[in-house]
Amino acid sequence: MSHSLQSGRPAHWLDKPYYSLHAYCRHTFHEKLYKIAIDAGMTCPNRDGLLDTRGCIFCSAGGSGEFAVKAQGRSVAQQIQCGLTLFRGKQTGERFIAYFQAFTNTYAPVSRLRTLFTQALETPQIAGISIATRPDCLPETVLCLLTDLRQTFPDKFIWLELGLQTIHPRTADYIRRGYPLSCFTDAVHRLCLRRLPVIVHIILGLPGENRRQIYETISFLNTLPVFGVKLQLLHVLEGTDLAADYRAGMFRLPDQEQYTDLVIGALERLSPEIVVHRITGDGPKNLLIAPKWSLHKRAVLNRIHQEMRRRDTWQGKYAPPGHFSV
Ligand code: SF4
């Protein structure tokens, strides 16, 4: 979307100094879309032995899907109905996003994926689906399926969420990401050609990364046709190898003030065209070892917003012009 910046903040950003998902949904769908997290019973090549059995170093046993409606053998359609029931009585809009969150949600036969995604897309209250996956799990057969589904459900959207985390190979090796940067850029371009919007997950505060490296990752995103970004605070979860390194004192996490400063710097360097889906983390309470301050999510967000107002700054303040329009 192209727009002119007035005082750094376009009107469609609403009350935030960045282009939030909330603002995007209000602008595009005229209501806020809440997410219903789905556990579709997937696994991941980083866990099933194809690439590794240990998973990414920060990934919990639930494959980062602890917020999914407790699946217990339930179909996608049943999980969506459970999610809708949980939202009943709360102040929400009419429509929701089905978020295929746990593990790698394109790592299955195409026929199975078709069934899973169709169940969500044919639910009237679902405005669209967001599919968390890996760039090395997007063969052309899957892209054909997604293109086909988009044509079958023309009034619904299909977003892809890719966990890049960092552009730096040494950090990518440490976290056991399992694919090179070229695989990511190739996937983004192939998805763009098919007009399938991409949301990129970046972790701020990975061990061994300094501020300059984090901002290099942000600047790199500005050069790609990326629709959205999730800026995630690094969480240390029980049962992960990251937790062992943390307890061994191998790295320190940013405190809340340091994180506030870090995330503001990231937003300042991010193109104002890219929708910001998240600026903090949402670690499962029962597994979170550190940082505990992140549990107070509302306070974390308020602090970031207050500080951005105090500094009179906004998303893209220091980003060069010319991001791809998607
Ligand atoms: S790719 Fe995702 S699901 Fe797989 S191990 Fe890494 S974080 Fe976990």
Short mmCIF file of C-alpha atoms and ligand atoms in Angstrom, two decimals:
data_model
loop_
_atom_site.label_atom_id
_atom_site.label_comp_id
_atom_site.label_asym_id
_atom_site.label_seq_id
_atom_site.Cartn_x
_atom_site.Cartn_y
_atom_site.Cartn_z
CA MET A 1 0.00 0.00 0.00
CA SER A 2 1.44 3.39 -0.86
CA HIS A 3 0.74 6.41 1.26
CA SER A 4 2.30 9.68 2.19
CA LEU A 5 3.70 10.14 5.66
CA GLN A 6 2.45 13.17 7.51
CA SER A 7 4.31 13.93 10.73
CA GLY A 8 5.67 10.40 10.37
CA ARG A 9 2.34 8.70 11.00
CA PRO A 10 -0.27 8.01 8.33
CA ALA A 11 -3.87 8.28 9.54
CA HIS A 12 -4.58 4.60 8.85
CA TRP A 13 -2.06 3.62 11.55
CA LEU A 14 -4.69 4.83 14.05
CA ASP A 15 -3.25 5.40 17.53
CA LYS A 16 0.06 3.52 17.22
CA PRO A 17 3.43 4.86 16.03
CA TYR A 18 3.74 1.83 13.75
CA TYR A 19 1.61 -0.01 11.22
CA SER A 20 0.03 -2.57 13.53
CA LEU A 21 -1.96 -5.63 12.51
CA HIS A 22 -4.89 -4.03 14.32
CA ALA A 23 -4.67 -0.94 12.09
CA TYR A 24 -4.27 -3.08 8.98
CA CYS A 25 -7.39 -5.12 9.85
CA ARG A 26 -9.45 -2.03 10.65
CA HIS A 27 -8.39 -0.45 7.40
CA THR A 28 -8.86 -3.59 5.29
CA PHE A 29 -11.69 -5.51 6.99
CA HIS A 30 -13.27 -2.70 9.05
CA GLU A 31 -12.93 -4.71 12.24
CA LYS A 32 -10.27 -6.30 14.43
CA LEU A 33 -9.61 -9.93 13.58
CA TYR A 34 -8.70 -12.17 16.53
CA LYS A 35 -6.70 -15.33 15.97
CA ILE A 36 -7.79 -18.85 16.73
CA ALA A 37 -4.62 -20.95 17.07
CA ILE A 38 -4.83 -24.39 15.49
CA ASP A 39 -2.79 -27.51 16.18
CA ALA A 40 -3.21 -29.51 12.97
CA GLY A 41 -1.18 -32.47 14.25
CA MET A 42 1.92 -31.68 12.22
CA THR A 43 5.56 -32.38 12.87
CA CYS A 44 8.67 -30.63 11.58
CA PRO A 45 11.72 -31.76 9.56
CA ASN A 46 13.84 -30.29 12.33
CA ARG A 47 12.28 -32.76 14.75
CA ASP A 48 11.33 -35.89 12.86
CA GLY A 49 14.91 -36.66 11.83
CA LEU A 50 14.85 -35.43 8.22
CA LEU A 51 17.13 -32.54 9.19
CA ASP A 52 17.52 -33.04 12.92
CA THR A 53 15.73 -34.54 15.88
CA ARG A 54 16.40 -31.79 18.40
CA GLY A 55 14.37 -28.95 16.85
CA CYS A 56 15.40 -25.30 16.88
CA ILE A 57 17.25 -24.54 20.09
CA PHE A 58 14.44 -22.37 21.50
CA CYS A 59 11.50 -24.51 20.36
CA SER A 60 9.35 -26.17 22.99
CA ALA A 61 8.01 -29.70 22.76
CA GLY A 62 4.71 -28.27 21.51
CA GLY A 63 6.41 -26.86 18.41
CA SER A 64 5.62 -23.27 19.43
CA GLY A 65 1.92 -24.10 19.42
CA GLU A 66 1.08 -24.04 23.12
CA PHE A 67 -1.69 -21.53 22.54
CA ALA A 68 -3.57 -23.74 20.16
CA VAL A 69 -6.98 -24.92 21.26
CA LYS A 70 -6.25 -28.22 22.98
CA ALA A 71 -6.47 -30.47 19.96
CA GLN A 72 -7.03 -33.89 21.63
CA GLY A 73 -7.80 -35.49 18.30
CA ARG A 74 -10.16 -32.72 17.26
CA SER A 75 -10.45 -31.76 13.60
CA VAL A 76 -9.59 -28.27 12.43
CA ALA A 77 -13.31 -27.47 12.12
CA GLN A 78 -13.90 -28.62 15.72
CA GLN A 79 -10.93 -26.60 17.00
CA ILE A 80 -12.31 -23.51 15.28
CA GLN A 81 -15.71 -24.06 16.89
CA CYS A 82 -14.01 -24.41 20.30
CA GLY A 83 -12.11 -21.19 19.64
CA LEU A 84 -15.29 -19.38 18.66
CA THR A 85 -16.92 -20.58 21.87
CA LEU A 86 -14.00 -19.22 23.93
CA PHE A 87 -14.41 -15.82 22.28
CA ARG A 88 -18.16 -15.77 22.81
CA GLY A 89 -19.19 -12.99 25.16
CA LYS A 90 -15.95 -11.11 24.58
CA GLN A 91 -15.82 -7.92 22.59
CA THR A 92 -14.59 -9.13 19.22
CA GLY A 93 -15.49 -8.50 15.62
CA GLU A 94 -17.54 -10.90 13.54
CA ARG A 95 -14.62 -12.65 11.88
CA PHE A 96 -11.41 -14.41 12.90
CA ILE A 97 -8.09 -15.67 11.56
CA ALA A 98 -7.41 -19.41 11.74
CA TYR A 99 -3.75 -19.55 12.70
CA PHE A 100 -2.07 -22.86 11.89
CA GLN A 101 0.56 -22.40 14.56
CA ALA A 102 2.03 -25.61 15.93
CA PHE A 103 5.06 -27.10 14.13
CA THR A 104 5.44 -26.87 10.30
CA ASN A 105 2.07 -26.55 8.67
CA THR A 106 2.98 -27.35 5.07
CA TYR A 107 4.98 -30.47 5.97
CA ALA A 108 2.40 -33.09 4.97
CA PRO A 109 0.95 -34.60 1.79
CA VAL A 110 -0.90 -32.05 -0.33
CA SER A 111 -4.17 -34.00 -0.06
CA ARG A 112 -4.05 -33.75 3.72
CA LEU A 113 -3.16 -30.06 3.62
CA ARG A 114 -6.08 -29.43 1.28
CA THR A 115 -8.49 -31.02 3.75
CA LEU A 116 -7.09 -29.09 6.73
CA PHE A 117 -7.01 -25.67 5.08
CA THR A 118 -10.39 -26.16 3.41
CA GLN A 119 -12.04 -26.90 6.76
CA ALA A 120 -10.86 -23.52 8.00
CA LEU A 121 -11.57 -21.53 4.84
CA GLU A 122 -15.12 -22.83 4.48
CA THR A 123 -16.02 -21.74 8.03
CA PRO A 124 -18.12 -18.57 7.60
CA GLN A 125 -16.58 -16.73 10.58
CA ILE A 126 -13.03 -17.27 9.28
CA ALA A 127 -11.78 -14.30 7.24
CA GLY A 128 -8.59 -16.10 6.27
CA ILE A 129 -5.84 -18.42 7.38
CA SER A 130 -2.28 -17.79 8.48
CA ILE A 131 0.06 -20.74 8.01
CA ALA A 132 3.25 -21.00 10.07
CA THR A 133 5.88 -22.96 8.21
CA ARG A 134 9.49 -23.17 7.04
CA PRO A 135 10.77 -21.86 3.69
CA ASP A 136 12.30 -25.29 2.93
CA CYS A 137 8.83 -26.87 3.20
CA LEU A 138 7.21 -24.97 0.35
CA PRO A 139 7.54 -27.12 -2.79
CA GLU A 140 5.70 -26.04 -5.93
CA THR A 141 2.98 -28.62 -5.25
CA VAL A 142 2.11 -26.81 -2.01
CA LEU A 143 2.20 -23.41 -3.70
CA CYS A 144 -0.14 -24.76 -6.41
CA LEU A 145 -2.51 -25.95 -3.69
CA LEU A 146 -2.49 -22.55 -1.98
CA THR A 147 -3.07 -20.77 -5.29
CA ASP A 148 -5.94 -23.14 -6.00
CA LEU A 149 -7.48 -22.52 -2.56
CA ARG A 150 -7.22 -18.79 -3.07
CA GLN A 151 -9.22 -19.15 -6.26
CA THR A 152 -11.78 -21.41 -4.57
CA PHE A 153 -12.19 -18.93 -1.69
CA PRO A 154 -11.64 -15.56 -3.40
CA ASP A 155 -13.03 -13.52 -0.50
CA LYS A 156 -10.63 -15.11 2.04
CA PHE A 157 -6.92 -14.52 2.52
CA ILE A 158 -4.04 -16.98 2.87
CA TRP A 159 -0.92 -15.73 4.65
CA LEU A 160 2.34 -17.62 5.15
CA GLU A 161 4.47 -17.12 8.27
CA LEU A 162 8.17 -17.94 7.92
CA GLY A 163 10.52 -18.22 10.90
CA LEU A 164 13.67 -16.52 9.68
CA GLN A 165 14.79 -15.23 13.12
CA THR A 166 18.08 -13.79 11.79
CA ILE A 167 20.03 -13.30 8.54
CA HIS A 168 23.35 -14.13 10.21
CA PRO A 169 24.69 -17.64 9.44
CA ARG A 170 26.56 -18.07 12.73
CA THR A 171 23.41 -17.39 14.76
CA ALA A 172 21.34 -19.53 12.39
CA ASP A 173 23.76 -22.41 13.06
CA TYR A 174 23.57 -21.88 16.81
CA ILE A 175 19.77 -21.94 16.83
CA ARG A 176 19.79 -24.96 14.45
CA ARG A 177 17.46 -23.27 11.98
CA GLY A 178 18.47 -25.80 9.34
CA TYR A 179 18.24 -23.82 6.12
CA PRO A 180 20.38 -21.11 4.48
CA LEU A 181 19.28 -17.53 3.90
CA SER A 182 19.07 -18.18 0.13
CA CYS A 183 16.29 -20.71 0.80
CA PHE A 184 14.31 -18.02 2.61
CA THR A 185 14.73 -15.36 -0.09
CA ASP A 186 13.84 -17.86 -2.78
CA ALA A 187 10.64 -18.83 -0.92
CA VAL A 188 9.65 -15.18 -0.42
CA HIS A 189 10.03 -14.47 -4.13
CA ARG A 190 8.12 -17.60 -5.15
CA LEU A 191 5.28 -16.71 -2.76
CA CYS A 192 5.27 -13.14 -4.04
CA LEU A 193 4.93 -14.36 -7.63
CA ARG A 194 1.78 -16.19 -6.54
CA ARG A 195 0.55 -13.17 -4.57
CA LEU A 196 0.67 -15.05 -1.27
CA PRO A 197 1.57 -12.54 1.48
CA VAL A 198 4.51 -13.41 3.75
CA ILE A 199 4.91 -12.61 7.43
CA VAL A 200 8.46 -13.01 8.76
CA HIS A 201 9.32 -13.97 12.34
CA ILE A 202 12.42 -12.30 13.74
CA ILE A 203 13.80 -12.92 17.23
CA LEU A 204 15.40 -9.96 18.99
CA GLY A 205 18.08 -10.77 21.56
CA LEU A 206 19.48 -14.04 20.18
CA PRO A 207 22.72 -15.11 21.90
CA GLY A 208 25.81 -13.58 20.34
CA GLU A 209 23.95 -10.97 18.29
CA ASN A 210 24.60 -7.31 18.84
CA ARG A 211 22.34 -4.40 18.02
CA ARG A 212 24.00 -3.78 14.65
CA GLN A 213 23.38 -7.36 13.54
CA ILE A 214 19.74 -7.23 14.59
CA TYR A 215 19.22 -4.06 12.60
CA GLU A 216 20.94 -5.63 9.59
CA THR A 217 18.25 -8.32 9.66
CA ILE A 218 15.54 -5.64 9.77
CA SER A 219 17.13 -3.70 6.89
CA PHE A 220 17.32 -6.91 4.87
CA LEU A 221 13.56 -7.38 5.18
CA ASN A 222 13.05 -3.94 3.66
CA THR A 223 14.62 -5.23 0.43
CA LEU A 224 12.09 -8.06 0.04
CA PRO A 225 8.38 -8.20 -0.87
CA VAL A 226 7.34 -8.88 2.70
CA PHE A 227 3.81 -8.15 3.92
CA GLY A 228 4.31 -8.38 7.67
CA VAL A 229 6.77 -8.98 10.47
CA LYS A 230 6.58 -10.44 13.97
CA LEU A 231 9.29 -9.04 16.23
CA GLN A 232 9.64 -11.57 18.99
CA LEU A 233 11.46 -11.26 22.25
CA LEU A 234 13.67 -14.31 22.87
CA HIS A 235 11.99 -16.60 25.37
CA VAL A 236 13.81 -19.29 27.31
CA LEU A 237 11.42 -22.20 27.74
CA GLU A 238 11.66 -25.21 30.02
CA GLY A 239 12.85 -28.38 28.29
CA THR A 240 14.80 -26.63 25.51
CA ASP A 241 18.55 -26.71 24.86
CA LEU A 242 18.44 -22.93 25.03
CA ALA A 243 17.42 -23.27 28.67
CA ALA A 244 20.52 -25.39 29.37
CA ASP A 245 22.77 -22.72 27.81
CA TYR A 246 20.97 -20.00 29.73
CA ARG A 247 21.39 -21.83 33.04
CA ALA A 248 25.06 -22.38 32.20
CA GLY A 249 25.42 -18.59 31.95
CA MET A 250 26.34 -18.68 28.27
CA PHE A 251 24.25 -15.61 27.46
CA ARG A 252 22.16 -12.90 29.06
CA LEU A 253 18.74 -11.67 28.07
CA PRO A 254 17.88 -8.00 27.65
CA ASP A 255 16.03 -6.43 30.56
CA GLN A 256 12.80 -4.60 29.84
CA GLU A 257 14.47 -1.22 29.28
CA GLN A 258 17.04 -2.73 26.94
CA TYR A 259 14.34 -4.57 25.01
CA THR A 260 12.25 -1.40 24.73
CA ASP A 261 15.24 0.40 23.25
CA LEU A 262 16.03 -2.52 20.92
CA VAL A 263 12.53 -2.91 19.54
CA ILE A 264 12.12 0.83 19.00
CA GLY A 265 15.38 0.85 17.03
CA ALA A 266 14.09 -2.08 14.96
CA LEU A 267 10.81 -0.31 14.22
CA GLU A 268 12.62 2.89 13.27
CA ARG A 269 14.57 0.94 10.64
CA LEU A 270 11.63 -1.08 9.34
CA SER A 271 9.84 0.07 6.19
CA PRO A 272 6.55 1.83 7.08
CA GLU A 273 4.86 -0.36 4.44
CA ILE A 274 5.41 -3.58 6.43
CA VAL A 275 2.61 -4.53 8.82
CA VAL A 276 3.82 -5.18 12.37
CA HIS A 277 2.02 -8.24 13.71
CA ARG A 278 3.86 -8.41 17.01
CA ILE A 279 6.47 -6.48 18.99
CA THR A 280 6.93 -8.73 21.98
CA GLY A 281 6.74 -12.41 22.83
CA ASP A 282 3.97 -14.55 24.17
CA GLY A 283 5.75 -17.44 25.87
CA PRO A 284 3.59 -20.06 27.56
CA LYS A 285 3.43 -19.12 31.24
CA ASN A 286 3.94 -22.64 32.55
CA LEU A 287 7.14 -23.13 30.50
CA LEU A 288 8.69 -19.67 30.65
CA ILE A 289 12.00 -19.53 32.52
CA ALA A 290 12.98 -16.02 31.40
CA PRO A 291 12.43 -13.16 30.96
CA LYS A 292 9.61 -13.14 33.49
CA TRP A 293 8.89 -9.46 32.93
CA SER A 294 7.55 -10.38 29.49
CA LEU A 295 4.54 -12.03 31.15
CA HIS A 296 3.12 -8.56 31.76
CA LYS A 297 2.41 -8.10 28.11
CA ARG A 298 0.15 -5.07 28.43
CA ALA A 299 2.78 -3.27 30.53
CA VAL A 300 5.53 -4.18 28.02
CA LEU A 301 3.48 -2.79 25.14
CA ASN A 302 2.53 0.34 27.07
CA ARG A 303 6.17 1.01 27.90
CA ILE A 304 7.20 0.72 24.24
CA HIS A 305 4.36 2.99 23.10
CA GLN A 306 5.09 5.58 25.83
CA GLU A 307 8.77 5.62 25.00
CA MET A 308 8.10 6.02 21.28
CA ARG A 309 5.84 8.97 22.05
CA ARG A 310 8.46 10.47 24.36
CA ARG A 311 11.14 10.15 21.67
CA ASP A 312 8.72 11.37 18.99
CA THR A 313 9.62 8.45 16.80
CA TRP A 314 7.81 5.98 14.55
CA GLN A 315 8.19 2.97 12.28
CA GLY A 316 10.41 3.75 9.32
CA LYS A 317 11.83 6.98 10.68
CA TYR A 318 15.31 5.81 9.64
CA ALA A 319 14.32 3.38 6.87
CA PRO A 320 15.40 4.23 3.34
CA PRO A 321 12.42 4.72 0.98
CA GLY A 322 11.56 2.13 -1.63
CA HIS A 323 10.21 -1.04 -0.03
CA PHE A 324 8.43 -3.40 -2.41
CA SER A 325 4.69 -2.83 -2.42
CA VAL A 326 2.86 -6.10 -1.78
S1 SF4 B 1 11.05 -25.01 12.57
FE1 SF4 B 1 9.47 -24.34 14.03
S2 SF4 B 1 8.47 -26.20 14.77
FE2 SF4 B 1 10.38 -26.81 13.75
S3 SF4 B 1 11.85 -26.97 15.45
FE3 SF4 B 1 12.05 -24.91 14.56
S4 SF4 B 1 10.65 -23.59 15.76
FE4 SF4 B 1 10.13 -25.75 16.19
#
